[in-house]
mmCIF file of C-alpha atoms in Angstrom:
data_model
loop_
_atom_site.group_PDB
_atom_site.id
_atom_site.type_symbol
_atom_site.label_atom_id
_atom_site.label_comp_id
_atom_site.label_asym_id
_atom_site.label_seq_id
_atom_site.Cartn_x
_atom_site.Cartn_y
_atom_site.Cartn_z
ATOM 1 C CA UNK P 1 12.581 -25.459 -5.982
ATOM 2 C CA UNK P 2 12.193 -22.046 -7.441
ATOM 3 C CA UNK P 3 12.480 -19.120 -4.462
ATOM 4 C CA UNK P 4 11.289 -15.696 -4.699
ATOM 5 C CA UNK P 5 12.630 -13.104 -2.312
ATOM 6 C CA UNK P 6 11.807 -9.165 -2.143
ATOM 7 C CA UNK P 7 14.105 -6.732 -0.980
ATOM 8 C CA UNK P 8 13.999 -2.955 -0.706
ATOM 9 C CA UNK P 9 13.257 -0.252 2.294
ATOM 10 C CA UNK P 10 10.424 -0.857 4.687
ATOM 11 C CA UNK P 11 9.812 2.799 5.009
ATOM 12 C CA UNK P 12 9.304 5.172 2.277
ATOM 13 C CA UNK P 13 8.167 9.048 2.667
ATOM 14 C CA UNK P 14 5.408 10.291 1.000
ATOM 15 C CA UNK P 15 6.002 11.579 -2.436
ATOM 16 C CA UNK P 16 9.071 9.857 -2.988
ATOM 17 C CA UNK P 17 9.706 6.408 -5.171
ATOM 18 C CA UNK P 18 9.082 3.138 -3.589
ATOM 19 C CA UNK P 19 12.136 0.705 -5.023
ATOM 20 C CA UNK P 20 11.963 -3.201 -4.645
ATOM 21 C CA UNK P 21 13.747 -5.962 -5.931
ATOM 22 C CA UNK P 22 12.824 -9.599 -6.460
ATOM 23 C CA UNK P 23 15.918 -12.070 -6.672
ATOM 24 C CA UNK P 24 14.595 -15.528 -8.005
ATOM 25 C CA UNK P 25 16.680 -18.854 -7.425
ATOM 26 C CA UNK P 26 16.393 -22.252 -8.292
ATOM 27 C CA UNK P 27 15.508 -21.296 -11.772
ATOM 28 C CA UNK P 28 16.173 -18.971 -14.356
ATOM 29 C CA UNK P 29 14.104 -15.849 -14.993
ATOM 30 C CA UNK P 30 15.289 -16.024 -18.677
ATOM 31 C CA UNK P 31 12.639 -18.501 -19.346
ATOM 32 C CA UNK P 32 10.380 -17.581 -22.065
ATOM 33 C CA UNK P 33 7.329 -19.375 -20.625
ATOM 34 C CA UNK P 34 7.033 -17.015 -17.942
ATOM 35 C CA UNK P 35 6.077 -13.357 -16.723
ATOM 36 C CA UNK P 36 7.703 -11.766 -13.354
ATOM 37 C CA UNK P 37 4.895 -10.296 -11.734
ATOM 38 C CA UNK P 38 4.413 -7.657 -8.598
ATOM 39 C CA UNK P 39 1.457 -7.905 -6.394
ATOM 40 C CA UNK P 40 0.486 -5.975 -3.293
ATOM 41 C CA UNK P 41 -1.945 -5.900 -0.392
ATOM 42 C CA UNK P 42 -2.707 -3.356 1.951
ATOM 43 C CA UNK P 43 -2.909 -4.238 5.722
ATOM 44 C CA UNK P 44 -5.954 -6.365 6.380
ATOM 45 C CA UNK P 45 -7.456 -6.267 2.657
ATOM 46 C CA UNK P 46 -7.137 -7.973 -0.425
ATOM 47 C CA UNK P 47 -4.662 -8.517 -3.125
ATOM 48 C CA UNK P 48 -4.173 -6.266 -6.420
ATOM 49 C CA UNK P 49 -1.891 -6.803 -9.125
ATOM 50 C CA UNK P 50 0.635 -3.925 -9.970
ATOM 51 C CA UNK P 51 2.515 -5.422 -12.962
ATOM 52 C CA UNK P 52 4.621 -7.778 -14.947
ATOM 53 C CA UNK P 53 7.453 -8.157 -17.067
ATOM 54 C CA UNK P 54 9.234 -11.081 -19.075
ATOM 55 C CA UNK P 55 12.811 -11.646 -19.437
ATOM 56 C CA UNK P 56 13.204 -9.262 -22.688
ATOM 57 C CA UNK P 57 11.812 -6.654 -21.056
ATOM 58 C CA UNK P 58 8.118 -6.926 -21.967
ATOM 59 C CA UNK P 59 5.952 -5.309 -19.344
ATOM 60 C CA UNK P 60 2.163 -4.695 -18.807
ATOM 61 C CA UNK P 61 0.764 -2.961 -15.976
ATOM 62 C CA UNK P 62 -2.134 -1.941 -14.017
ATOM 63 C CA UNK P 63 -3.896 0.973 -15.587
ATOM 64 C CA UNK P 64 -5.091 1.931 -12.078
ATOM 65 C CA UNK P 65 -1.730 3.288 -10.787
ATOM 66 C CA UNK P 66 -1.720 5.631 -13.241
ATOM 67 C CA UNK P 67 1.503 5.349 -14.778
ATOM 68 C CA UNK P 68 3.343 5.585 -11.648
ATOM 69 C CA UNK P 69 4.836 1.802 -12.054
ATOM 70 C CA UNK P 70 8.162 1.124 -13.820
ATOM 71 C CA UNK P 71 9.250 -2.684 -13.712
ATOM 72 C CA UNK P 72 12.632 -3.932 -15.206
ATOM 73 C CA UNK P 73 14.476 -7.051 -15.454
ATOM 74 C CA UNK P 74 18.087 -7.823 -14.911
ATOM 75 C CA UNK P 75 19.049 -11.365 -16.386
ATOM 76 C CA UNK P 76 22.592 -11.335 -15.342
ATOM 77 C CA UNK P 77 21.356 -11.198 -11.556
ATOM 78 C CA UNK P 78 18.207 -13.160 -12.113
ATOM 79 C CA UNK P 79 16.364 -10.442 -10.443
ATOM 80 C CA UNK P 80 13.377 -7.900 -11.382
ATOM 81 C CA UNK P 81 12.587 -4.793 -9.818
ATOM 82 C CA UNK P 82 9.539 -2.597 -9.135
ATOM 83 C CA UNK P 83 9.539 1.303 -8.800
ATOM 84 C CA UNK P 84 6.412 3.174 -7.795
ATOM 85 C CA UNK P 85 6.616 6.845 -7.756
ATOM 86 C CA UNK P 86 4.945 9.833 -5.870
ATOM 87 C CA UNK P 87 3.402 7.687 -3.182
ATOM 88 C CA UNK P 88 0.986 8.175 -0.556
ATOM 89 C CA UNK P 89 -0.089 6.353 2.388
ATOM 90 C CA UNK P 90 -2.397 4.463 0.129
ATOM 91 C CA UNK P 91 0.446 2.567 -1.096
ATOM 92 C CA UNK P 92 1.121 0.894 2.245
ATOM 93 C CA UNK P 93 0.998 -2.736 1.581
ATOM 94 C CA UNK P 94 2.749 -5.769 1.930
ATOM 95 C CA UNK P 95 4.567 -6.075 -1.993
ATOM 96 C CA UNK P 96 4.906 -9.832 -3.363
ATOM 97 C CA UNK P 97 6.591 -10.827 -6.150
ATOM 98 C CA UNK P 98 5.571 -14.130 -8.182
ATOM 99 C CA UNK P 99 5.886 -16.145 -11.159
ATOM 100 C CA UNK P 100 3.210 -15.638 -13.609
ATOM 101 C CA UNK P 101 2.689 -17.712 -16.907
ATOM 102 C CA UNK P 102 2.404 -16.512 -20.133
ATOM 103 C CA UNK P 103 -0.969 -16.740 -22.824
ATOM 104 C CA UNK P 104 -3.308 -18.836 -21.365
ATOM 105 C CA UNK P 105 -1.664 -19.357 -17.931
ATOM 106 C CA UNK P 106 -1.580 -16.141 -16.719
ATOM 107 C CA UNK P 107 -1.915 -17.071 -12.762
ATOM 108 C CA UNK P 108 0.841 -16.777 -10.458
ATOM 109 C CA UNK P 109 2.140 -19.989 -9.268
ATOM 110 C CA UNK P 110 5.039 -19.262 -7.003
ATOM 111 C CA UNK P 111 5.330 -16.232 -4.772
ATOM 112 C CA UNK P 112 7.898 -14.631 -2.597
ATOM 113 C CA UNK P 113 7.353 -13.921 1.205
ATOM 114 C CA UNK P 114 6.299 -10.667 0.920
ATOM 115 C CA UNK P 115 7.756 -7.398 2.396
ATOM 116 C CA UNK P 116 6.279 -4.834 4.032
ATOM 117 C CA UNK P 117 6.404 -1.238 2.700
ATOM 118 C CA UNK P 118 5.176 1.730 5.007
ATOM 119 C CA UNK P 119 4.693 5.302 3.651
ATOM 120 C CA UNK P 120 5.201 7.613 6.355
ATOM 121 C CA UNK P 121 7.112 10.940 6.910
ATOM 122 C CA UNK S 1 -11.490 -4.044 -15.503
ATOM 123 C CA UNK S 2 -13.302 -7.272 -14.471
ATOM 124 C CA UNK S 3 -14.501 -6.924 -10.957
ATOM 125 C CA UNK S 4 -14.991 -10.177 -8.875
ATOM 126 C CA UNK S 5 -17.231 -10.701 -6.169
ATOM 127 C CA UNK S 6 -16.815 -13.700 -3.543
ATOM 128 C CA UNK S 7 -19.305 -15.028 -1.437
ATOM 129 C CA UNK S 8 -19.569 -15.231 1.437
ATOM 130 C CA UNK S 9 -17.780 -13.187 3.164
ATOM 131 C CA UNK S 10 -17.144 -15.427 6.006
ATOM 132 C CA UNK S 11 -17.887 -18.814 6.351
ATOM 133 C CA UNK S 12 -18.035 -20.605 9.929
ATOM 134 C CA UNK S 13 -17.803 -24.096 9.626
ATOM 135 C CA UNK S 14 -16.451 -27.263 11.614
ATOM 136 C CA UNK S 15 -13.561 -29.540 10.669
ATOM 137 C CA UNK S 16 -14.901 -32.238 8.594
ATOM 138 C CA UNK S 17 -17.793 -29.938 6.667
ATOM 139 C CA UNK S 18 -17.961 -29.164 3.304
ATOM 140 C CA UNK S 19 -17.146 -25.651 2.393
ATOM 141 C CA UNK S 20 -18.709 -24.165 -0.618
ATOM 142 C CA UNK S 21 -17.043 -20.664 -2.000
ATOM 143 C CA UNK S 22 -18.630 -18.732 -4.664
ATOM 144 C CA UNK S 23 -16.687 -15.991 -7.213
ATOM 145 C CA UNK S 24 -18.887 -13.879 -9.767
ATOM 146 C CA UNK S 25 -17.478 -11.789 -12.483
ATOM 147 C CA UNK S 26 -18.785 -8.337 -13.431
ATOM 148 C CA UNK S 27 -18.772 -9.973 -17.107
ATOM 149 C CA UNK S 28 -17.600 -12.984 -19.185
ATOM 150 C CA UNK S 29 -14.237 -13.498 -19.703
ATOM 151 C CA UNK S 30 -11.886 -16.185 -22.070
ATOM 152 C CA UNK S 31 -12.517 -19.596 -21.182
ATOM 153 C CA UNK S 32 -12.428 -20.391 -17.884
ATOM 154 C CA UNK S 33 -9.194 -18.335 -17.055
ATOM 155 C CA UNK S 34 -9.805 -18.553 -13.274
ATOM 156 C CA UNK S 35 -7.454 -19.580 -10.194
ATOM 157 C CA UNK S 36 -7.861 -20.017 -6.525
ATOM 158 C CA UNK S 37 -5.397 -19.282 -3.834
ATOM 159 C CA UNK S 38 -5.251 -19.975 -0.253
ATOM 160 C CA UNK S 39 -3.829 -17.402 2.217
ATOM 161 C CA UNK S 40 -2.645 -17.930 5.927
ATOM 162 C CA UNK S 41 -2.035 -14.849 7.920
ATOM 163 C CA UNK S 42 1.463 -13.669 7.404
ATOM 164 C CA UNK S 43 1.950 -15.889 4.627
ATOM 165 C CA UNK S 44 2.013 -15.650 0.945
ATOM 166 C CA UNK S 45 -1.039 -16.677 -1.304
ATOM 167 C CA UNK S 46 -0.654 -20.344 -2.449
ATOM 168 C CA UNK S 47 -2.065 -21.308 -5.714
ATOM 169 C CA UNK S 48 -4.897 -24.040 -5.511
ATOM 170 C CA UNK S 49 -6.556 -24.308 -8.622
ATOM 171 C CA UNK S 50 -6.356 -22.839 -12.177
ATOM 172 C CA UNK S 51 -7.978 -23.097 -14.971
ATOM 173 C CA UNK S 52 -11.076 -23.078 -12.875
ATOM 174 C CA UNK S 53 -10.959 -26.988 -11.905
ATOM 175 C CA UNK S 54 -7.310 -27.945 -11.989
ATOM 176 C CA UNK S 55 -5.387 -28.814 -9.101
ATOM 177 C CA UNK S 56 -2.010 -27.278 -8.626
ATOM 178 C CA UNK S 57 1.019 -29.576 -7.832
ATOM 179 C CA UNK S 58 0.781 -31.192 -4.385
ATOM 180 C CA UNK S 59 -2.795 -29.894 -3.605
ATOM 181 C CA UNK S 60 -5.054 -32.555 -2.075
ATOM 182 C CA UNK S 61 -8.150 -33.773 -4.211
ATOM 183 C CA UNK S 62 -10.558 -32.398 -1.101
ATOM 184 C CA UNK S 63 -10.040 -29.217 -3.045
ATOM 185 C CA UNK S 64 -11.986 -28.859 -6.467
ATOM 186 C CA UNK S 65 -13.230 -26.269 -8.702
ATOM 187 C CA UNK S 66 -15.897 -25.857 -10.959
ATOM 188 C CA UNK S 67 -17.661 -23.302 -13.139
ATOM 189 C CA UNK S 68 -17.608 -21.400 -16.275
ATOM 190 C CA UNK S 69 -18.907 -18.125 -17.584
ATOM 191 C CA UNK S 70 -19.224 -15.444 -14.669
ATOM 192 C CA UNK S 71 -19.998 -18.021 -11.741
ATOM 193 C CA UNK S 72 -17.210 -20.169 -10.258
ATOM 194 C CA UNK S 73 -17.017 -22.438 -7.031
ATOM 195 C CA UNK S 74 -14.327 -23.730 -5.028
ATOM 196 C CA UNK S 75 -15.575 -26.788 -2.802
ATOM 197 C CA UNK S 76 -13.426 -28.189 0.014
ATOM 198 C CA UNK S 77 -15.242 -31.433 0.429
ATOM 199 C CA UNK S 78 -14.050 -32.024 4.040
ATOM 200 C CA UNK S 79 -12.247 -29.285 6.094
ATOM 201 C CA UNK S 80 -8.923 -30.275 7.944
ATOM 202 C CA UNK S 81 -7.800 -28.200 10.365
ATOM 203 C CA UNK S 82 -5.087 -26.267 8.182
ATOM 204 C CA UNK S 83 -7.871 -25.512 5.616
ATOM 205 C CA UNK S 84 -9.043 -22.677 7.693
ATOM 206 C CA UNK S 85 -7.813 -19.587 6.096
ATOM 207 C CA UNK S 86 -8.942 -16.676 3.410
ATOM 208 C CA UNK S 87 -9.431 -17.771 0.002
ATOM 209 C CA UNK S 88 -9.109 -15.373 -3.018
ATOM 210 C CA UNK S 89 -10.371 -16.125 -6.693
ATOM 211 C CA UNK S 90 -8.321 -14.420 -9.631
ATOM 212 C CA UNK S 91 -9.380 -14.029 -13.243
ATOM 213 C CA UNK S 92 -6.787 -13.977 -15.880
ATOM 214 C CA UNK S 93 -8.876 -14.116 -18.822
ATOM 215 C CA UNK S 94 -8.706 -10.338 -19.372
ATOM 216 C CA UNK S 95 -6.412 -7.627 -18.699
ATOM 217 C CA UNK S 96 -5.906 -6.622 -15.803
ATOM 218 C CA UNK S 97 -6.048 -9.664 -13.923
ATOM 219 C CA UNK S 98 -8.167 -8.932 -10.932
ATOM 220 C CA UNK S 99 -8.777 -10.454 -7.837
ATOM 221 C CA UNK S 100 -11.855 -11.200 -5.626
ATOM 222 C CA UNK S 101 -11.695 -9.495 -2.219
ATOM 223 C CA UNK S 102 -11.685 -12.820 -0.271
ATOM 224 C CA UNK S 103 -14.030 -15.574 1.562
ATOM 225 C CA UNK S 104 -12.321 -16.116 5.099
ATOM 226 C CA UNK S 105 -13.032 -19.480 6.337
ATOM 227 C CA UNK S 106 -12.991 -19.791 10.104
ATOM 228 C CA UNK S 107 -13.491 -22.503 12.727
ATOM 229 C CA UNK S 108 -17.264 -22.720 14.135
#
């Protein structure tokens, strides 16, 4: 059974960079059939896709985040990571990592449990 | 980007009743690339439906999806106690993938 687990600091100061890692177990991140994505959910609000990466490092991300997003992959560790720069209180959210299909299947079928990141001084 | 509008915002129903949730897109997108998710408090979303009408693995057949173009529907034929949750639609036919704002199905 595929499992994903987010890890990283729960508190980040304004203007700093948020960094999270997702560790995949029970399957290989090197599968060519999938992308690996980040989605966030501010407290009490809806879901927002942040960006996704595949095993070879091809990425695409949400233009609404204005180039603040960097996503990378480490196939040797079966992990992928998110960096979000210049954070503000508006970036406070539960951050999820998830598996995303490719081509005509770009829905998210496996999710991590999520990790709350609070932006505050 | 495509904006998905879900209605109603909240649906108050009793166990055993039928639930009909709507998701309308601001513009048409490729094929029927629409998914539905269920989210319970403190949990990650769970994929229910993809391709507008295909049930994900392990999803009971009381959940069904339909629609095309800009109008999509999730139907729960008979609500079980565990079905009271928030439901989100997501389109993946156009980049960036986007989610609706959610419909809460609550116990009446």
